[in-house]
PDB file of C-alpha atoms and ligand atoms in Angstrom:
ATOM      1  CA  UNK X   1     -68.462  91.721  68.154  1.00  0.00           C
ATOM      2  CA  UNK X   2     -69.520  95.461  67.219  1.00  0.00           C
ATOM      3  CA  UNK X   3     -66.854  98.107  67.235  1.00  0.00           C
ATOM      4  CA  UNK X   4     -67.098  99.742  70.704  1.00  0.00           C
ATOM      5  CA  UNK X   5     -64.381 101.695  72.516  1.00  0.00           C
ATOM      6  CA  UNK X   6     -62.631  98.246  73.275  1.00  0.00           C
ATOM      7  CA  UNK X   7     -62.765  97.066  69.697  1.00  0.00           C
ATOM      8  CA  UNK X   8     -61.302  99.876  67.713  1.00  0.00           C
ATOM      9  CA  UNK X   9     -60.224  98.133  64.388  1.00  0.00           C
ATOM     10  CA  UNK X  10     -61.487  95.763  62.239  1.00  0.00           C
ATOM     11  CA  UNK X  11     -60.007  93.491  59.837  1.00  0.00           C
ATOM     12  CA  UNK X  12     -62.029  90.983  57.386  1.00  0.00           C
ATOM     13  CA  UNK X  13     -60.424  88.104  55.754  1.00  0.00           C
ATOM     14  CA  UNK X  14     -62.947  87.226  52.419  1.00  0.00           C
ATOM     15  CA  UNK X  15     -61.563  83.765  51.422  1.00  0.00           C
ATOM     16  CA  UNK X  16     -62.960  84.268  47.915  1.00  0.00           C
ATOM     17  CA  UNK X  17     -63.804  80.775  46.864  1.00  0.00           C
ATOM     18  CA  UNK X  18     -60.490  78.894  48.878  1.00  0.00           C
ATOM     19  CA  UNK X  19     -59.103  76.561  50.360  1.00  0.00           C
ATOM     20  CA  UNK X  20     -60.550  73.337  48.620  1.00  0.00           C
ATOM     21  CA  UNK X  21     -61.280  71.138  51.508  1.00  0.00           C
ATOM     22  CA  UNK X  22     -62.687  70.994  55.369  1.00  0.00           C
ATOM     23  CA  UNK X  23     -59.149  69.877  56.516  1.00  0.00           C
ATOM     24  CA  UNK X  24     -57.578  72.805  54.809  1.00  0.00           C
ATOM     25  CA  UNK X  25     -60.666  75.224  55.927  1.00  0.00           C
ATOM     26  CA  UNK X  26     -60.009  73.896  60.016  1.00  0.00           C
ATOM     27  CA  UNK X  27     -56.067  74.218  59.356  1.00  0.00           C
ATOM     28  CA  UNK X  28     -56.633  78.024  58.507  1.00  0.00           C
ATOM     29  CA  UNK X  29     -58.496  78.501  61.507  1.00  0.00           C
ATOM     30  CA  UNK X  30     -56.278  77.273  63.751  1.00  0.00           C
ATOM     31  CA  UNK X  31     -53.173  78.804  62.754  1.00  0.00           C
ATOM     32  CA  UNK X  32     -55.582  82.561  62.867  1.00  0.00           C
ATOM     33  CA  UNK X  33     -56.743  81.472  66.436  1.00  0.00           C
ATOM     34  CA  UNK X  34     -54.070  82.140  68.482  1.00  0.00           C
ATOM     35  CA  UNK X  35     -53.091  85.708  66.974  1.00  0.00           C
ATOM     36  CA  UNK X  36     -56.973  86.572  66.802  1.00  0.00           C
ATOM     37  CA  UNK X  37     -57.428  85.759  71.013  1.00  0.00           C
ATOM     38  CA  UNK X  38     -54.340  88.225  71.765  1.00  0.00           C
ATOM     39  CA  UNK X  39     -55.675  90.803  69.666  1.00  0.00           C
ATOM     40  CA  UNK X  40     -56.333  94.249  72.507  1.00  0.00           C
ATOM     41  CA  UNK X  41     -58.257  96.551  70.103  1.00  0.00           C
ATOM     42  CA  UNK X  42     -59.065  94.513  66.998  1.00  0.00           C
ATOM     43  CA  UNK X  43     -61.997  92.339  65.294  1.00  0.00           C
ATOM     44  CA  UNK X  44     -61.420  89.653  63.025  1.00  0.00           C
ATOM     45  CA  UNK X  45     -63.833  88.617  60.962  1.00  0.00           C
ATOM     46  CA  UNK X  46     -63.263  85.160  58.530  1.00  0.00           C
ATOM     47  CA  UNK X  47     -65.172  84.831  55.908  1.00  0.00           C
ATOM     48  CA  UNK X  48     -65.075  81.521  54.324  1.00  0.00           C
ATOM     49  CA  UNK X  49     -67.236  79.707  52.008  1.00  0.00           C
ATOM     50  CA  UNK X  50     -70.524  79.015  52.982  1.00  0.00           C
ATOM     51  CA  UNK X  51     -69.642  74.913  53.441  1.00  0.00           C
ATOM     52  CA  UNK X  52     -66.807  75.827  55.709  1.00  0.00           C
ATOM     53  CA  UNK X  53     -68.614  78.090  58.188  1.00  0.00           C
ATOM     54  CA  UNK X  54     -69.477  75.364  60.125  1.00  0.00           C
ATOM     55  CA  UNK X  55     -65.142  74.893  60.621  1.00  0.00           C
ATOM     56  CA  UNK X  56     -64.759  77.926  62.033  1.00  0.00           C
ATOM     57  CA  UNK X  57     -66.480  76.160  65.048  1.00  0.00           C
ATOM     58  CA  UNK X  58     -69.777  76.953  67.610  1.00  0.00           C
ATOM     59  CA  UNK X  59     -70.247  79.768  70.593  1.00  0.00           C
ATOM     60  CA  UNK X  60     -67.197  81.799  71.889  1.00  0.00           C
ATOM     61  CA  UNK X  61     -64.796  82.312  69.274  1.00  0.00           C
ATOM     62  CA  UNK X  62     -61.625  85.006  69.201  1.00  0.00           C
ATOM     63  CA  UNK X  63     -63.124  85.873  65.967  1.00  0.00           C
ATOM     64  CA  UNK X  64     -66.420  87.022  64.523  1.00  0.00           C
ATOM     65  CA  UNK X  65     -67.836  84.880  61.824  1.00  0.00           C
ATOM     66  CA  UNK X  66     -68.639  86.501  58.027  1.00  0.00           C
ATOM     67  CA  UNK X  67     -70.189  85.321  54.920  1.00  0.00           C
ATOM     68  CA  UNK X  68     -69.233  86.155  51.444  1.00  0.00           C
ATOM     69  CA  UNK X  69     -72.713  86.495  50.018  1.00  0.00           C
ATOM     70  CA  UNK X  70     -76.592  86.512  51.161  1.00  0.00           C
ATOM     71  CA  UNK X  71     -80.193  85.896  48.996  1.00  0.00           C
ATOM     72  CA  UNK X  72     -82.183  88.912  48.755  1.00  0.00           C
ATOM     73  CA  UNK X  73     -85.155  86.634  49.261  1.00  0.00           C
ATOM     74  CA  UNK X  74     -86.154  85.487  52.449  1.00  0.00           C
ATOM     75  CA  UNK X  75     -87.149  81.653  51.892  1.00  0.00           C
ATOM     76  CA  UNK X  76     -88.841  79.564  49.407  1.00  0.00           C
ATOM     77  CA  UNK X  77     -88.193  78.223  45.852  1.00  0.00           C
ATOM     78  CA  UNK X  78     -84.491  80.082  45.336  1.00  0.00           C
ATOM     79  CA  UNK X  79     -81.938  77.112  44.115  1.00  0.00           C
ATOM     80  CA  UNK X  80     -78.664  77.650  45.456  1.00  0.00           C
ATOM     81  CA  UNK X  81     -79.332  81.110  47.772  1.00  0.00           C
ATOM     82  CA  UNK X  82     -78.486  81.059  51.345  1.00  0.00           C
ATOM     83  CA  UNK X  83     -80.815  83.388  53.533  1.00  0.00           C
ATOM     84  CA  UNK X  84     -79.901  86.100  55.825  1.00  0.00           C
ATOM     85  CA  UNK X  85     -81.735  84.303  58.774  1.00  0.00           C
ATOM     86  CA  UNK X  86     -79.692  81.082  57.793  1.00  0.00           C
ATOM     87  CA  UNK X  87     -76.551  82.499  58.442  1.00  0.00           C
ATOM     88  CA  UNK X  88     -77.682  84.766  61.356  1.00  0.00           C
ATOM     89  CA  UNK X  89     -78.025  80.759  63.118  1.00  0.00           C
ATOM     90  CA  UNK X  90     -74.634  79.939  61.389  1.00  0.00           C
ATOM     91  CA  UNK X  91     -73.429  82.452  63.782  1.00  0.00           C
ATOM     92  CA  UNK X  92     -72.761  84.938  61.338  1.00  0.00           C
ATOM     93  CA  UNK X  93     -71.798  88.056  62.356  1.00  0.00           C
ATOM     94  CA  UNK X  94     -70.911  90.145  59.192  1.00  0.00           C
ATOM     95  CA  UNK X  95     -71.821  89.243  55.455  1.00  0.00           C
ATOM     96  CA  UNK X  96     -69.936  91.270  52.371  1.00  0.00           C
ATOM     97  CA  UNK X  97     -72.122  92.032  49.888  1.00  0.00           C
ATOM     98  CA  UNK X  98     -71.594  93.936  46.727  1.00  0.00           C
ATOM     99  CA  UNK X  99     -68.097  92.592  46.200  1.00  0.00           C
ATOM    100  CA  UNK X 100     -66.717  93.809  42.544  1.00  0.00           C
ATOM    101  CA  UNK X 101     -66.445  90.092  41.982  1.00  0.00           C
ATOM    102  CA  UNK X 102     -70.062  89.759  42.453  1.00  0.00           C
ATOM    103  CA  UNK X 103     -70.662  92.604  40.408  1.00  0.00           C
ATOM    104  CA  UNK X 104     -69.221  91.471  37.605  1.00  0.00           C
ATOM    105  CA  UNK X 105     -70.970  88.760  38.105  1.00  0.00           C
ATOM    106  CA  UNK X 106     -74.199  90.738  37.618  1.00  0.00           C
ATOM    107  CA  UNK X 107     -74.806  91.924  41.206  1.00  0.00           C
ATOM    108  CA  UNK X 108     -76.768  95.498  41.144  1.00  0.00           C
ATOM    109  CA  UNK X 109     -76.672  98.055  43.554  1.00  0.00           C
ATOM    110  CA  UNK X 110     -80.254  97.704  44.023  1.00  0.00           C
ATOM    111  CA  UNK X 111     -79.570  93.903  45.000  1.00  0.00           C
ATOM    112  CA  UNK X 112     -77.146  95.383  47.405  1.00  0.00           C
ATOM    113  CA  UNK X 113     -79.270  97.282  48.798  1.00  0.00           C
ATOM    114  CA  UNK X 114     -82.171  93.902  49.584  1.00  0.00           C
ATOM    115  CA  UNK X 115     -79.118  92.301  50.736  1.00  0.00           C
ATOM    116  CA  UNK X 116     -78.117  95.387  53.131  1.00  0.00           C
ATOM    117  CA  UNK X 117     -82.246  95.545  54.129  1.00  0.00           C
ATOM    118  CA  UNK X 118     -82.342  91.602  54.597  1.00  0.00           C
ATOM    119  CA  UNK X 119     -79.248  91.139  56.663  1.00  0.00           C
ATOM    120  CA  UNK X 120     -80.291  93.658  58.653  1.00  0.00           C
ATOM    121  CA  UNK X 121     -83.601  92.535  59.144  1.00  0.00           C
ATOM    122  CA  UNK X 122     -82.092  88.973  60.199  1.00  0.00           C
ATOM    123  CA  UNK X 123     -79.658  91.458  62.545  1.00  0.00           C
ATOM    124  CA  UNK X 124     -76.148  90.562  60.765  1.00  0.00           C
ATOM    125  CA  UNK X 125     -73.636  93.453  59.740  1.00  0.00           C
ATOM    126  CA  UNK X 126     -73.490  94.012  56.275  1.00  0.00           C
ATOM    127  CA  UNK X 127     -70.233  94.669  54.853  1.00  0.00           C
ATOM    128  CA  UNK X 128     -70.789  96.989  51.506  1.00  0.00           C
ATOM    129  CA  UNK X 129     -67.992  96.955  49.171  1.00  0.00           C
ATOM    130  CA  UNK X 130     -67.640 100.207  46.707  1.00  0.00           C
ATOM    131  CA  UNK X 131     -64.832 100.783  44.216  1.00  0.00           C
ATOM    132  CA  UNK X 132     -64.377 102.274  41.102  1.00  0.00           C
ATOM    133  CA  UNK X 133     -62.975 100.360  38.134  1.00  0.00           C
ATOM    134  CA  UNK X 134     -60.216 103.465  37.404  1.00  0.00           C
ATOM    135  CA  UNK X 135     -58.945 106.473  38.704  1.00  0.00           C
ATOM    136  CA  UNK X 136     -59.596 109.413  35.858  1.00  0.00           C
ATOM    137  CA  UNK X 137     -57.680 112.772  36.321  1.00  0.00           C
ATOM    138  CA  UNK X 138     -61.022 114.305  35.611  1.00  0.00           C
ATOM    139  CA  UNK X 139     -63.044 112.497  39.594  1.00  0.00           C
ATOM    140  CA  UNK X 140     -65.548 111.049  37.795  1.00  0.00           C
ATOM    141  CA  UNK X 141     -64.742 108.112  40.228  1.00  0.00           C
ATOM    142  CA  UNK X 142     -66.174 110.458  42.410  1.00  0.00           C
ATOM    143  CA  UNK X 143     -69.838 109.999  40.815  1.00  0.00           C
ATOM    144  CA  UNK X 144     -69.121 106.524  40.420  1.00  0.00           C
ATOM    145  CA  UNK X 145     -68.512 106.015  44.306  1.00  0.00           C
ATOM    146  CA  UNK X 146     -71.475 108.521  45.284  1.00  0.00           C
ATOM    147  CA  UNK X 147     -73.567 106.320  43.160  1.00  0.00           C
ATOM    148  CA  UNK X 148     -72.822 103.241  44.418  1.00  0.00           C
ATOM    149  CA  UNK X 149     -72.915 104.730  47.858  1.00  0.00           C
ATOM    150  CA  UNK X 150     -76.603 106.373  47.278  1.00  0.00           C
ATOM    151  CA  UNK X 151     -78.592 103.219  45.085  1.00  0.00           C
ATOM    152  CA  UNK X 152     -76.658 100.489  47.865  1.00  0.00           C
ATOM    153  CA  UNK X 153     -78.108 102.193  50.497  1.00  0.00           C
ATOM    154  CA  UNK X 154     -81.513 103.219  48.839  1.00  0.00           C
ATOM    155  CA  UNK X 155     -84.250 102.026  51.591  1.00  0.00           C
ATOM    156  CA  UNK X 156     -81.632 101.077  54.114  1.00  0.00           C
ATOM    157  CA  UNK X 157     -83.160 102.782  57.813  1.00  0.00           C
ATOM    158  CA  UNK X 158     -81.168 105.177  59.685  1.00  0.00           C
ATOM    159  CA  UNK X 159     -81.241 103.317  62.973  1.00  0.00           C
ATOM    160  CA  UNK X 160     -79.974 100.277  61.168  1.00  0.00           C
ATOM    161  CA  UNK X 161     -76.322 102.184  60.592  1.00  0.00           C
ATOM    162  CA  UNK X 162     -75.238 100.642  63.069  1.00  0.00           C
ATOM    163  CA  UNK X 163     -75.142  97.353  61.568  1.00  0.00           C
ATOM    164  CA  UNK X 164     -73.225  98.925  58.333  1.00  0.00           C
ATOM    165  CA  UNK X 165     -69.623  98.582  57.709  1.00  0.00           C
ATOM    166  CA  UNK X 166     -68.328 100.285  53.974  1.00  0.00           C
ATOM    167  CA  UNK X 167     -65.453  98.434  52.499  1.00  0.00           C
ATOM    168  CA  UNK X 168     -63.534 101.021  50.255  1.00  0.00           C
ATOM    169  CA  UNK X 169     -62.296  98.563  47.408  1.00  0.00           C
ATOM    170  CA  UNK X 170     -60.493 100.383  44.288  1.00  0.00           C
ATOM    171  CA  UNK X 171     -61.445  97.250  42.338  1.00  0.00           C
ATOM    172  CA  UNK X 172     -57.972  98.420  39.855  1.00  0.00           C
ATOM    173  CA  UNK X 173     -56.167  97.474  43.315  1.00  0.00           C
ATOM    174  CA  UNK X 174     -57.715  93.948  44.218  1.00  0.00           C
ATOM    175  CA  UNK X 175     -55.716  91.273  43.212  1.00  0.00           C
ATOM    176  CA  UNK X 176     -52.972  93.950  41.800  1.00  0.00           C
ATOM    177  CA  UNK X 177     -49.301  93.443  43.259  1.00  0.00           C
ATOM    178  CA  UNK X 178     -49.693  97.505  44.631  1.00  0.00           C
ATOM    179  CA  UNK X 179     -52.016  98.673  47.052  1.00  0.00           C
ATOM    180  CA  UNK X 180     -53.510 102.137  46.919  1.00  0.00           C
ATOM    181  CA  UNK X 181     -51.067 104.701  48.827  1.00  0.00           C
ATOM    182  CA  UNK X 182     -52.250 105.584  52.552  1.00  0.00           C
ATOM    183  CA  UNK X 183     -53.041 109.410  51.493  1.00  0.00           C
ATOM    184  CA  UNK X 184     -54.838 108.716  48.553  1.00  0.00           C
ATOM    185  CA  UNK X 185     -57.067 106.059  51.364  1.00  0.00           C
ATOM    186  CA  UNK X 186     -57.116 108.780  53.383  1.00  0.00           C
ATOM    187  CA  UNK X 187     -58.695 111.411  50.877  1.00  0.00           C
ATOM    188  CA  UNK X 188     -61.154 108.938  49.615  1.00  0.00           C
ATOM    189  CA  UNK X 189     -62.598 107.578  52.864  1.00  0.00           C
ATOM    190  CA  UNK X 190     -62.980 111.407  53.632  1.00  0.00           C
ATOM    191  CA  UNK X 191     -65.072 111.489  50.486  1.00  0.00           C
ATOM    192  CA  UNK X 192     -67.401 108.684  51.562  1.00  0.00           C
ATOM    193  CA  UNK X 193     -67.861 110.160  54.903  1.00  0.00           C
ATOM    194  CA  UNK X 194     -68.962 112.860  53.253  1.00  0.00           C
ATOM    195  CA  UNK X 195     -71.675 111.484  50.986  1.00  0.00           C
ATOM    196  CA  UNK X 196     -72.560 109.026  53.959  1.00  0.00           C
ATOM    197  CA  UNK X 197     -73.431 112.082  55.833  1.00  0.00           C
ATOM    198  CA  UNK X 198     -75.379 114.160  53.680  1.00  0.00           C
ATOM    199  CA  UNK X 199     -77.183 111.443  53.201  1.00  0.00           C
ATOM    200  CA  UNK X 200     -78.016 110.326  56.532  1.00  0.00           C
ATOM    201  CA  UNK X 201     -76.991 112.654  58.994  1.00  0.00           C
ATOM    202  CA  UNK X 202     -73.318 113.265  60.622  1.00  0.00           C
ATOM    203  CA  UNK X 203     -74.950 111.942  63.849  1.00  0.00           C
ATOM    204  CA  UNK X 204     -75.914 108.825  61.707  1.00  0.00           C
ATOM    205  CA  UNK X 205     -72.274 107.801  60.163  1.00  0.00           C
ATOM    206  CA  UNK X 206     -69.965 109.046  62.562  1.00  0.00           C
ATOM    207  CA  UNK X 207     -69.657 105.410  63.742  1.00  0.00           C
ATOM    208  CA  UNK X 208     -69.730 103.597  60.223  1.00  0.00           C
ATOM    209  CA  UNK X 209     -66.439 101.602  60.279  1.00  0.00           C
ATOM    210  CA  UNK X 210     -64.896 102.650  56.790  1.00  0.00           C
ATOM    211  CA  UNK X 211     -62.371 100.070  55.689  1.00  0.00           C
ATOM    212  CA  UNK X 212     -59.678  99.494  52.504  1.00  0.00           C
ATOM    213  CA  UNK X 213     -59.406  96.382  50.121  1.00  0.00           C
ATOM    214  CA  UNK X 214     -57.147  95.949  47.582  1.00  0.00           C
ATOM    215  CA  UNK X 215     -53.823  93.951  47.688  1.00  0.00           C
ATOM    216  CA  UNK X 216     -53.453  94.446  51.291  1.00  0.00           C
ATOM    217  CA  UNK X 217     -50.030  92.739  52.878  1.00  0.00           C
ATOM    218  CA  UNK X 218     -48.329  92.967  56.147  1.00  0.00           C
ATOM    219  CA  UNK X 219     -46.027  95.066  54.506  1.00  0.00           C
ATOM    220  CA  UNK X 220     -48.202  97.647  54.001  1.00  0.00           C
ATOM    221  CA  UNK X 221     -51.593  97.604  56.485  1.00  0.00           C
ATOM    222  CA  UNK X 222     -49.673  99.859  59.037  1.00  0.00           C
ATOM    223  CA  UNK X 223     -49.135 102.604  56.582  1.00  0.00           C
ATOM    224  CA  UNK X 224     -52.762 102.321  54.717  1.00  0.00           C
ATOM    225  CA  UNK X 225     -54.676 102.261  57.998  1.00  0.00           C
ATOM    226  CA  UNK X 226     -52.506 104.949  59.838  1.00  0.00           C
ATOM    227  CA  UNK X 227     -52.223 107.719  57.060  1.00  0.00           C
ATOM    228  CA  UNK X 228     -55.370 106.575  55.012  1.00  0.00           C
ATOM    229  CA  UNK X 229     -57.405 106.937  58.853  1.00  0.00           C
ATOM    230  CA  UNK X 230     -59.495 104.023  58.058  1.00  0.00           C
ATOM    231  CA  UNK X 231     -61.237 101.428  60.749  1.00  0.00           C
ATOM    232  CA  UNK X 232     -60.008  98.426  58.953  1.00  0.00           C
ATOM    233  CA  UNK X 233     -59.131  96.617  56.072  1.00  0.00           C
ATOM    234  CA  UNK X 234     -60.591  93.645  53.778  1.00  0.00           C
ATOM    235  CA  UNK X 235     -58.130  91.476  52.930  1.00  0.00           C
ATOM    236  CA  UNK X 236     -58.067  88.992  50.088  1.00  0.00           C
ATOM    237  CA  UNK X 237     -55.544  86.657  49.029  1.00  0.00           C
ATOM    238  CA  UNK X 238     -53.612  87.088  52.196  1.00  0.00           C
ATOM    239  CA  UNK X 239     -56.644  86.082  54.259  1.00  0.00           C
ATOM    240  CA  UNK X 240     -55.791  82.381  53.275  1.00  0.00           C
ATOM    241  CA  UNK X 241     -52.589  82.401  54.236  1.00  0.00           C
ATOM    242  CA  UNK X 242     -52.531  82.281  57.635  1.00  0.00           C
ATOM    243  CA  UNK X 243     -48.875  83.908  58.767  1.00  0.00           C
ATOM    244  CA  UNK X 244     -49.424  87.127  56.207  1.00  0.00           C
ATOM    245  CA  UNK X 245     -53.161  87.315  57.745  1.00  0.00           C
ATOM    246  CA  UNK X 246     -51.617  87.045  61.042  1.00  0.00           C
ATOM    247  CA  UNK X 247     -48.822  89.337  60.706  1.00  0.00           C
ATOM    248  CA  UNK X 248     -51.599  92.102  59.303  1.00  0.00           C
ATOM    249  CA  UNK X 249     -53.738  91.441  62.253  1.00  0.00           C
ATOM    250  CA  UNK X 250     -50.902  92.107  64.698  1.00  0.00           C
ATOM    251  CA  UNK X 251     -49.925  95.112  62.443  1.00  0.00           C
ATOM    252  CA  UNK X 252     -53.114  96.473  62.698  1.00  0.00           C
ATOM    253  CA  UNK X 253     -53.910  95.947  66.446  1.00  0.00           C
ATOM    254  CA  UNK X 254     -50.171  97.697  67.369  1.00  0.00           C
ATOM    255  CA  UNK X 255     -51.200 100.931  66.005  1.00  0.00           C
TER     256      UNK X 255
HETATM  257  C1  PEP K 301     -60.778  91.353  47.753  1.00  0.00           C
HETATM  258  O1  PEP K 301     -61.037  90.645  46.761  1.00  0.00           O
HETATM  259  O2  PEP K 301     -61.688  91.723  48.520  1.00  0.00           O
HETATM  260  C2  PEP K 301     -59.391  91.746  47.966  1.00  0.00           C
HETATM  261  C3  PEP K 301     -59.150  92.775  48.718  1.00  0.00           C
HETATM  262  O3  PEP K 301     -58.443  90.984  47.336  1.00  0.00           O
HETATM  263  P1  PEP K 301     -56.831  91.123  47.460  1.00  0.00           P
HETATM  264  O4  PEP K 301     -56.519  91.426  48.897  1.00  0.00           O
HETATM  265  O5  PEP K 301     -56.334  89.801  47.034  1.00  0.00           O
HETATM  266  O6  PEP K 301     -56.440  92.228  46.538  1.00  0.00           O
END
């Protein structure tokens, strides 16, 4: 499911490396189920382990299916990488790549940017996650964002946009007990318009879903997507626990 003038929002549940087995993977999914078919304006997208994709079931679903991760190889002698094509006949809809976690972890934007080129070559969304480590009085977070921004994207086609969803992620605010504040969302998503369109054209990036991560709750997704203006949010810990995640979807699709 693309975001069209039905779908208007967008929120992604990354399970990180949860729930521990199938039985707790299928429970997830079918307490999310119900909340994600009555959704009017709203995409949800799970992303679970690779082992539990096959949980979230086959064909028609209320919800889009997402991977955490993709090989910036196609096929071949890779141990351990799962190809863009694989998950495009998973079903996959959306993969994030460039998480901080993966970052840390030794991920470069230039392998962001195969991944980008090889999930869309394979035709699945690619969900880019940016985020600076702090906020400095001075913006250089600024550079650090336009950077990421620019090298992720180095390569990535024009006409391919459409398959490109940016995932704003303060990594100070993931797994933090605050979220960012809805004006300070609002300022930076501006920001990444901005860069987005200089370098590909307003025409190109008007329709580049821009999203927030970073301790997101039901308490506070009204607030963050309303005054921060964003299409969406990635959620973490609350992804795997399906009332919160089901609360924030219903949030989120009432506004
Ligand atoms: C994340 O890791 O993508 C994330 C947003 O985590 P949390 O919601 O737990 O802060």
């Amino acid at each position: 499911m693309p975001i069209t003038k039905k779908y208007k929002k967008i929120v992604i549940g990354n399970w990180k490396q949860n729930p521990t087995t199938h039985e707790a993977a299928k429970n997830i999914v079918k307490h999310i189920k119900k909340t994600a078919s009555e959704l009017k304006k709203t995409i949800t997208v799970l992303c679970p382990p690779f082992v539990f994709l096959q949980n979230l079931g086959k064909g028609e679903q209320p919800f889009s299916k997402g991977a955490q991760d993709v090989s910036v190889f196609e096929s071949g002698s890779h141990t351990g990488e799962v190809s863009a094509e694989m998950l495009k006949d998973c079903e996959v809809e959306y993969t994030i790549v460039g998480h901080s976690e993966r970052r840390k972890a030794g991920e470069t934007d230039a392998m962001v940017a195969s991944k980008i080129k090889a999930l869309h070559f394979a035709g699945v969304t690619a969900v880019m996650c940016i985020g600076e480590d702090n906020r400095d009085s001075g913006g250089q977070y600024l550079d650090t964002l336009k950077n990421q921004i620019k090298h992720s994207l180095a390569g990535v086609e024009k006409k391919n946009l459409s398959h490109l969803v940016v995932a704003y992620e303060p990594v100070w605010a993931i797994g933090a007990t605050q979220a960012m504040s809805g004006a300070d969302v609002h300022e930076t998503a501006i920001y990444i318009k901005k860069v987005l369109a200089d370098l590909f054209g307003h025409e190109y990036v008007v329709k580049v879903p821009i999203l927030y991560g970073g301790s997101v709750t039901f308490r506070n997704a009204g607030e963050i997507v309303k005054e921060g203006h964003v299409d969406g949010l990635l959620v973490g810990r609350e992804s795997i626990n399906p009332e919160g995640f089901n609360e924030i979807l219903k949030v989120v699709d009432a506004l």
